[in-house]
mmCIF file of C-alpha atoms and ligand atoms in Angstrom:
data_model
loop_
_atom_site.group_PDB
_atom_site.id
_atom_site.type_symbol
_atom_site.label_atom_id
_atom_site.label_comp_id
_atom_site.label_asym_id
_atom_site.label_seq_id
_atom_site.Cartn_x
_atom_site.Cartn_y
_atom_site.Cartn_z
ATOM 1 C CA UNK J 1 13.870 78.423 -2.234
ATOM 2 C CA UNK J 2 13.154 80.207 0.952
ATOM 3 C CA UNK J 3 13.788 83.378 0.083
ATOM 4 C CA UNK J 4 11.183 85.961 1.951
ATOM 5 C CA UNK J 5 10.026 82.996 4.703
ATOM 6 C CA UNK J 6 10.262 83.315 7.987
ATOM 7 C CA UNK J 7 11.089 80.356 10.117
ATOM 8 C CA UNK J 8 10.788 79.629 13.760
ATOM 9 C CA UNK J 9 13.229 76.721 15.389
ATOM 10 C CA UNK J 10 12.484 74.889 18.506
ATOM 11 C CA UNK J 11 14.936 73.199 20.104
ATOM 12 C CA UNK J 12 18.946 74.017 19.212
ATOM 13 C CA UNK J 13 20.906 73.377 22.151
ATOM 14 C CA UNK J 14 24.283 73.194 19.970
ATOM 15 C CA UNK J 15 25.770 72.615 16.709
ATOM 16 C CA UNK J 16 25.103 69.121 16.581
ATOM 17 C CA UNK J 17 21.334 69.498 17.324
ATOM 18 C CA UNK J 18 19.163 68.220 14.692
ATOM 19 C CA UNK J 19 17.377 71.497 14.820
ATOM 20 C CA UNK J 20 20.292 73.350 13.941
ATOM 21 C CA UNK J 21 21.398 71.178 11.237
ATOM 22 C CA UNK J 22 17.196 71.831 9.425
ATOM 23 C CA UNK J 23 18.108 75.656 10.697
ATOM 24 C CA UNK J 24 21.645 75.748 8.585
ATOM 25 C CA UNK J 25 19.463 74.067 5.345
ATOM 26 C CA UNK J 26 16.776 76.433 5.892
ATOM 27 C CA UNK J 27 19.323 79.627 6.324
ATOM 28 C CA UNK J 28 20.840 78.292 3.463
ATOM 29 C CA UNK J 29 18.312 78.883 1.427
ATOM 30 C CA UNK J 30 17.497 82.160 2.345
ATOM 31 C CA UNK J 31 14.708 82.032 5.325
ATOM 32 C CA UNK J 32 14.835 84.530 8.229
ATOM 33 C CA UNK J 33 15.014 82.501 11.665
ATOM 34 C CA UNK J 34 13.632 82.862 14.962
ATOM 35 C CA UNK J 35 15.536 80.587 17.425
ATOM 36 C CA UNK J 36 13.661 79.339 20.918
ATOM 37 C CA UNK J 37 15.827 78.115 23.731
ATOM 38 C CA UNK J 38 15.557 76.382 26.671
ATOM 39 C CA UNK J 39 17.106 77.298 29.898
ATOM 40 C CA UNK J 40 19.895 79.930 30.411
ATOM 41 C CA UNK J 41 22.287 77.160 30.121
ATOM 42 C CA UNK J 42 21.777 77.193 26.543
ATOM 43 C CA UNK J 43 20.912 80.568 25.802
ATOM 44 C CA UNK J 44 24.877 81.298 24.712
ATOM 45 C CA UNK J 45 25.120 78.507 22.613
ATOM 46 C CA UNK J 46 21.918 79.691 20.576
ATOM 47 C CA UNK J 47 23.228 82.508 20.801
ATOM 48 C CA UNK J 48 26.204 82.515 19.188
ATOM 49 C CA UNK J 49 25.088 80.289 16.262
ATOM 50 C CA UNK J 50 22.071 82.475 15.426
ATOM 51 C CA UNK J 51 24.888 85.582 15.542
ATOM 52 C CA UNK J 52 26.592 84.076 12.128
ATOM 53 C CA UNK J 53 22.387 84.406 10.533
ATOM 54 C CA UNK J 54 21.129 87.746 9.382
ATOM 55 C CA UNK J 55 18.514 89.082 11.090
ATOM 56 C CA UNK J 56 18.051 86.449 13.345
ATOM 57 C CA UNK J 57 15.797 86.137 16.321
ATOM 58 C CA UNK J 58 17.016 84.528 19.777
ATOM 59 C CA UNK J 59 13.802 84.154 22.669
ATOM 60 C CA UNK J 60 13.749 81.965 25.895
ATOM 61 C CA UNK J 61 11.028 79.091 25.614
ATOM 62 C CA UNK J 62 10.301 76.632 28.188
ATOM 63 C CA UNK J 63 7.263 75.056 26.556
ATOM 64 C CA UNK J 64 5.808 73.662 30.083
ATOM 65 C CA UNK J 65 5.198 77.470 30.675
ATOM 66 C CA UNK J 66 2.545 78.617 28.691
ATOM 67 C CA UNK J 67 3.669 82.217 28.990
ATOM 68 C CA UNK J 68 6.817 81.693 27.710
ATOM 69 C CA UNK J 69 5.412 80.144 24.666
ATOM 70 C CA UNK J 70 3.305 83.565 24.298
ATOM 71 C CA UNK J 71 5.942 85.888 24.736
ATOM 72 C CA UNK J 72 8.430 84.139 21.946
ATOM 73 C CA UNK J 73 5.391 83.743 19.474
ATOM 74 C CA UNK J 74 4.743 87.753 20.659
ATOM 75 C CA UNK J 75 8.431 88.429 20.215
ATOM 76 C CA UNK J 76 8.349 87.398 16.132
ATOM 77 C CA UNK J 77 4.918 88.901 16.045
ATOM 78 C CA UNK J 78 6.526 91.788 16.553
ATOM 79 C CA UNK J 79 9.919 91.421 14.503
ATOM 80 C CA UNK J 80 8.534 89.824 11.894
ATOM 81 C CA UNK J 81 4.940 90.129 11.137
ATOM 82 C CA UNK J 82 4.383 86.873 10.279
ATOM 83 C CA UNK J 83 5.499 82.997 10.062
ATOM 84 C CA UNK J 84 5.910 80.556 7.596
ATOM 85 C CA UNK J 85 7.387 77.990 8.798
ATOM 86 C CA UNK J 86 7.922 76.387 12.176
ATOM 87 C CA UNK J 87 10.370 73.283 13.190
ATOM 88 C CA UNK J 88 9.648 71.442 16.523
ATOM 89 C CA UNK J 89 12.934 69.579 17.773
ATOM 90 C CA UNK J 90 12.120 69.211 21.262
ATOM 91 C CA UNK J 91 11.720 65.826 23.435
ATOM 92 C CA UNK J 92 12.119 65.275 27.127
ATOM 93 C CA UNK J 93 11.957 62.250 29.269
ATOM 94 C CA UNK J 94 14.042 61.434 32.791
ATOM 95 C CA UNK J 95 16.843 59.319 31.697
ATOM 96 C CA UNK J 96 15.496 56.351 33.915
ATOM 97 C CA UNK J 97 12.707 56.116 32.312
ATOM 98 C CA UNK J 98 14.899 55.141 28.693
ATOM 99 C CA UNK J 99 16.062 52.333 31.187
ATOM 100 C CA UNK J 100 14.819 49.251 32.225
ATOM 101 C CA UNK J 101 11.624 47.869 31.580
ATOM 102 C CA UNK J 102 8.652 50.314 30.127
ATOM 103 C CA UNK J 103 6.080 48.623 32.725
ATOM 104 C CA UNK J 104 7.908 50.651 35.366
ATOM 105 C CA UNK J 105 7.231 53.873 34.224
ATOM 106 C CA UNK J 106 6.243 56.637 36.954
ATOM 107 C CA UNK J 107 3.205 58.657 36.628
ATOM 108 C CA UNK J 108 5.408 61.686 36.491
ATOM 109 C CA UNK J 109 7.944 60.449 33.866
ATOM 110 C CA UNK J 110 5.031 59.431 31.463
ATOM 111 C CA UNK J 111 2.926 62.906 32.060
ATOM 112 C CA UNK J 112 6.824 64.980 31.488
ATOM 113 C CA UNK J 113 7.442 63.033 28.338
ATOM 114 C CA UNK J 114 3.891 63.708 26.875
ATOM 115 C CA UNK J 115 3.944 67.136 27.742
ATOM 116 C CA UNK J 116 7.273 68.047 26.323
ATOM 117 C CA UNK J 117 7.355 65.730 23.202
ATOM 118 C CA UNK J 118 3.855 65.517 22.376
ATOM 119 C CA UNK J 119 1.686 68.380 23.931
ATOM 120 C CA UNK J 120 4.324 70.696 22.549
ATOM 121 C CA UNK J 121 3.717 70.508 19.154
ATOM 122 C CA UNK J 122 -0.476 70.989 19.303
ATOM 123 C CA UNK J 123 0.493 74.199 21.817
ATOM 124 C CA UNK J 124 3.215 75.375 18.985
ATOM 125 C CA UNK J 125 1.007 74.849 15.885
ATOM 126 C CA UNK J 126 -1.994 77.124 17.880
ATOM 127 C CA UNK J 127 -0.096 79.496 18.794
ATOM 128 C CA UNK J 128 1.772 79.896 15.141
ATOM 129 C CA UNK J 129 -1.509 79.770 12.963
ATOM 130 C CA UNK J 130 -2.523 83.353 13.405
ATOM 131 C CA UNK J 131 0.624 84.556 12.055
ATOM 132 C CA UNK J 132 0.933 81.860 9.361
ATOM 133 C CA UNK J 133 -1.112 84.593 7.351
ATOM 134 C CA UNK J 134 -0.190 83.099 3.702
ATOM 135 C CA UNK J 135 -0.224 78.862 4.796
ATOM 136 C CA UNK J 136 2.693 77.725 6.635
ATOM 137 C CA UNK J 137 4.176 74.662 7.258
ATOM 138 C CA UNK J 138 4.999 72.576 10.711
ATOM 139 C CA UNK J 139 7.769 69.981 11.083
ATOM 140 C CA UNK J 140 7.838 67.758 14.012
ATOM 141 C CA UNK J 141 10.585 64.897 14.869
ATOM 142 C CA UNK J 142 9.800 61.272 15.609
ATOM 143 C CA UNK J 143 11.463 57.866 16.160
ATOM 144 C CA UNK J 144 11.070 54.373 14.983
ATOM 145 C CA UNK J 145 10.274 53.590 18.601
ATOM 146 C CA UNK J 146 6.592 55.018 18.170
ATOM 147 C CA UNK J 147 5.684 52.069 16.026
ATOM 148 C CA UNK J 148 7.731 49.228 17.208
ATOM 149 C CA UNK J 149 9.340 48.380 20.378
ATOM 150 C CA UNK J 150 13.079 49.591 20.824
ATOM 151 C CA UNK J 151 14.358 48.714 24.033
ATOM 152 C CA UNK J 152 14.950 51.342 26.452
ATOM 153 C CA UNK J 153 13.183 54.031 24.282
ATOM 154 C CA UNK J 154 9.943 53.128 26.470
ATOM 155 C CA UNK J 155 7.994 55.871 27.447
ATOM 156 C CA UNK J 156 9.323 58.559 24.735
ATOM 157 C CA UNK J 157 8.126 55.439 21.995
ATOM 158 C CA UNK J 158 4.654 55.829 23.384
ATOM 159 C CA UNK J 159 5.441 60.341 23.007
ATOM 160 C CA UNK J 160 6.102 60.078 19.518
ATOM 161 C CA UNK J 161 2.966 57.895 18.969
ATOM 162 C CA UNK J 162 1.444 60.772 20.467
ATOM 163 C CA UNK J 163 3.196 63.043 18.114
ATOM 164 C CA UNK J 164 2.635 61.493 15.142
ATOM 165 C CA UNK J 165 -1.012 61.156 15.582
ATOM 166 C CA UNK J 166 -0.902 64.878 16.898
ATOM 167 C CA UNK J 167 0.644 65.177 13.552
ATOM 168 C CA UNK J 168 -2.373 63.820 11.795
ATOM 169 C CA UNK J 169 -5.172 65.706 13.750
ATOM 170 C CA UNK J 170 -3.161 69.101 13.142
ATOM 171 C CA UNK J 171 -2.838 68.395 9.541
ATOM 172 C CA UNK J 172 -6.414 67.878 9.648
ATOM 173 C CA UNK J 173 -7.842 71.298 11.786
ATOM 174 C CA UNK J 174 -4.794 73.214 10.279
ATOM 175 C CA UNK J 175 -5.834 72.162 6.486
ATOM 176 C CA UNK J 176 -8.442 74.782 5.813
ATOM 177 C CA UNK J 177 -6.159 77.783 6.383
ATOM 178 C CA UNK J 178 -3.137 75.892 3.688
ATOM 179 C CA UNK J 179 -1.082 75.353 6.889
ATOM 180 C CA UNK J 180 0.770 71.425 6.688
ATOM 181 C CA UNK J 181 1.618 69.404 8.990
ATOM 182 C CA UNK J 182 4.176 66.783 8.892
ATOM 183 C CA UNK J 183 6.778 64.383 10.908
ATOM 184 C CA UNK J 184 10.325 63.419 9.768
ATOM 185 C CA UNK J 185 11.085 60.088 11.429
ATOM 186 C CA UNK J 186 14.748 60.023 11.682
ATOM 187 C CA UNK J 187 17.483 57.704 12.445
ATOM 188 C CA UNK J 188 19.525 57.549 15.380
ATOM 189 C CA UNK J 189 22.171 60.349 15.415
ATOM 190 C CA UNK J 190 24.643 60.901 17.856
ATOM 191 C CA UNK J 191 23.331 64.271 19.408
ATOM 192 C CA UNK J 192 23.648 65.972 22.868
ATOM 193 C CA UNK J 193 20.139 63.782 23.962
ATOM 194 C CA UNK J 194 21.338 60.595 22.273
ATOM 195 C CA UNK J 195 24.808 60.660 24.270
ATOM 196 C CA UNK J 196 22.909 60.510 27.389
ATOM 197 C CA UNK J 197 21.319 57.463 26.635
ATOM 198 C CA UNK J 198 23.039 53.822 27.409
ATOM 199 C CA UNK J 199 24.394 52.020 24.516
ATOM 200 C CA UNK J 200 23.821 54.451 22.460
ATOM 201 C CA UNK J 201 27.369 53.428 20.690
ATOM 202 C CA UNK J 202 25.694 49.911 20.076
ATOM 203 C CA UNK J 203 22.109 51.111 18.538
ATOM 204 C CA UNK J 204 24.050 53.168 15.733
ATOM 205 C CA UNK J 205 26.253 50.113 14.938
ATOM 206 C CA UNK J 206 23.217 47.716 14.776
ATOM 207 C CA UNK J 207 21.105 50.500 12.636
ATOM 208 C CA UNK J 208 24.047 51.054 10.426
ATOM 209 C CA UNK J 209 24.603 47.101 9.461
ATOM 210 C CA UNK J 210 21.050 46.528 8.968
ATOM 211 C CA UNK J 211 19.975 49.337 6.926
ATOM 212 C CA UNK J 212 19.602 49.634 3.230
ATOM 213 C CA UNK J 213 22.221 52.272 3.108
ATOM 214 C CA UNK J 214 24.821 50.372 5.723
ATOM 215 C CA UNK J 215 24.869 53.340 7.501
ATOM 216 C CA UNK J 216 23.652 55.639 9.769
ATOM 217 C CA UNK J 217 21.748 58.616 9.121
ATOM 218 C CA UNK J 218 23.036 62.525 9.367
ATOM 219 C CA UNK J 219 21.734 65.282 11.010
ATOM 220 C CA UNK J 220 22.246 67.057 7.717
ATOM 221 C CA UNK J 221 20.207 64.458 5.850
ATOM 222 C CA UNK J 222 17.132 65.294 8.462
ATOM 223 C CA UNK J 223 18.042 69.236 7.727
ATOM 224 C CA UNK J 224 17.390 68.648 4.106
ATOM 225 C CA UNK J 225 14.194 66.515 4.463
ATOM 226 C CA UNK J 226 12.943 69.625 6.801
ATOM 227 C CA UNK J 227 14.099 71.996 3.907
ATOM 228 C CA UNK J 228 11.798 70.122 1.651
ATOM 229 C CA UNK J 229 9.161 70.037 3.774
ATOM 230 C CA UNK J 230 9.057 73.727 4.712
ATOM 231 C CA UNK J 231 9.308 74.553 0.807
ATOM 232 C CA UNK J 232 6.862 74.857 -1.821
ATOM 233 C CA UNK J 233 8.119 71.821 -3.335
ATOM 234 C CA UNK J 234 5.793 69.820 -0.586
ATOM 235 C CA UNK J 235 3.135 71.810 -1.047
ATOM 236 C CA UNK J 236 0.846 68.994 -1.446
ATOM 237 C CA UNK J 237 1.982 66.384 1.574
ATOM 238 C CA UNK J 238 0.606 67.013 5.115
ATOM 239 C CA UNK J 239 -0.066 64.717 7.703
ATOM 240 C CA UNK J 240 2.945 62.006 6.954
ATOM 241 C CA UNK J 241 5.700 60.767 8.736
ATOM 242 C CA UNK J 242 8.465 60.777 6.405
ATOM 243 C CA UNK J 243 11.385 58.399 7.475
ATOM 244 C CA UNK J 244 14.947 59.602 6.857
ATOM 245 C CA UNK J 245 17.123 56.725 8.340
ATOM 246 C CA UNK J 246 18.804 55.189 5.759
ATOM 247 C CA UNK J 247 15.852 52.359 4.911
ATOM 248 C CA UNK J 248 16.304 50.896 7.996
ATOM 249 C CA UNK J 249 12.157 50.935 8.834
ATOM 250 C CA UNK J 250 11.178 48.957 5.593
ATOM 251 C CA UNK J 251 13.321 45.955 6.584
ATOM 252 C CA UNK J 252 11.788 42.382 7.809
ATOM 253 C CA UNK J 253 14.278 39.577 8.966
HETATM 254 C C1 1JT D 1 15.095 61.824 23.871
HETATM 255 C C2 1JT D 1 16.359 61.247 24.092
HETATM 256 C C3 1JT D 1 14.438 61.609 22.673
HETATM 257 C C4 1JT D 1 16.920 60.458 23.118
HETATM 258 C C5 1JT D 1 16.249 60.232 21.932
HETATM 259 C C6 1JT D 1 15.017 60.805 21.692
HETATM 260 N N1 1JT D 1 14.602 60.428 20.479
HETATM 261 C C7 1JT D 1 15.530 59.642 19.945
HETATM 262 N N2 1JT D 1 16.530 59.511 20.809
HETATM 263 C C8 1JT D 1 17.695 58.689 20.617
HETATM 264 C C9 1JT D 1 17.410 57.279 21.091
HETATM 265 C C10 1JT D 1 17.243 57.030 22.422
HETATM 266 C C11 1JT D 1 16.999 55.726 22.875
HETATM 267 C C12 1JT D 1 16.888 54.702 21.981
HETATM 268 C C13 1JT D 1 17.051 54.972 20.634
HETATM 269 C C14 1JT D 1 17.314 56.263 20.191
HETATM 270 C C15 1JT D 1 17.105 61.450 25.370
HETATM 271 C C16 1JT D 1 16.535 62.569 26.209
HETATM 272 C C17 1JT D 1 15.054 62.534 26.263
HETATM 273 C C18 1JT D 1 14.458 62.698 24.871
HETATM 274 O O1 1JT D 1 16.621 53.468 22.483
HETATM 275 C C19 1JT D 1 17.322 52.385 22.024
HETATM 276 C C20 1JT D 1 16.798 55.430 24.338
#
């Protein structure tokens, strides 16, 4: 289904990233991949997962660094040509502000969280239209927690309300030149980020019980959903926030 697309993947830091798991659905069925890491620390582990992918692409990209976001959209400017698709995986916020109450939220912590999880994504989609020379298609992440209070998601609740209105505007400016723009709003899912947060154990239990399903979402579920979206079979959605967590979001009391 993907077969002559090239793909560009924010935010892998191992296996059990969600942006590996829409990387694997995507390889699957047959794009090329550009991976972007962040911070030596992870550059192995992208590394070596990109090394099982033919004709892969592995570039540094700390997206509070302008330049860095250059030089990786430079970098598959120059190995590929072009883009097709991009997926944006990335979120940051320091791990007291998922604590507590979100009235106590520092200047710094709310200005880090917009800027990683929400500024991101307009900074990405600019710098990937020029080469999106055909249309293209942009996949972003959010959380429940934008809409509706979840406690201790706090400040990163009021980032993804960012993103998915970011979402909206994109899909808007990005329209005219057949480039989408779209958010999957997935479950919780026990990934590297997810085990640093408290009770994390508790949240999935609680999600599971009450959803539709009676279970929690997987990380392969949100691959396919980004497969989807990427392909031509979406061709006419742009601008949504597509849940994949089980049903748990249409449920009242
Ligand atoms: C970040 C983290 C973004 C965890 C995230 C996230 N988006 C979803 N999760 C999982 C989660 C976290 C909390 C929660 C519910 C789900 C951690 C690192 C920063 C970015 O609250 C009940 C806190």
């Amino acid at each position: 289904m993907l077969e002559n697309k090239i793909g560009m993947i924010f935010g892998v830091a191992n296996k059990r990233s969600i942006a590996w798991a829409c990387a694997s659905a995507c390889a699957g069925s047959g794009a090329k991949l550009a991976f972007t890491y962040q911070g030596e620390r992870l550059q192995e582990n992208v590394e070596k997962l990109a090394g099982d992918l033919e004709d892969s692409l592995v570039v540094p990209c700390d997206v509070t660094d302008q330049a860095a976001v250059d030089a990786a959209f430079a970098a598959v400017a120059e190995k590929y040509g072009r883009l097709d698709f991009v997926i944006h995986s990335i979120a940051f916020a320091p791990r007291e502000a998922l604590e507590g109450e979100f009235v106590t939220t520092t200047r710094d912590a709310f200005r880090t969280a917009l800027e990683i999880s929400a500024f991101s994504l307009t900074q990405i989609a600019l710098a990937a239209s020029p080469l999106m020379k055909d249309g293209g298609s942009i996949v972003t992440m959010s959380y429940y927690g934008a809409e509706k209070v979840v406690s201790n998601y706090n400040v990163m609740g009021v980032a993804k309300a960012a993103l998915e209105s970011s979402t909206r505007y994109l899909a808007a400016d990005l329209g005219k030149q057949n480039i989408r723009v779209n958010a999957i709003s997935a479950g919780p899912i026990n990934t590297l980020s997810a085990r640093g947060v408290k009770n994390m154990g508790t949240l999935l239990g609680y999600v599971a019980e009450k959803s539709p399903l009676k279970r929690n979402v997987s990380a392969a579920e949100v691959g396919n959903t980004a497969l989807f979206l990427v392909s031509d079979l979406s061709s006419g959605i742009t601008g949504e926030t597509i849940y994949v967590d089980c049903g748990y979001n249409i449920m009242g009391i």
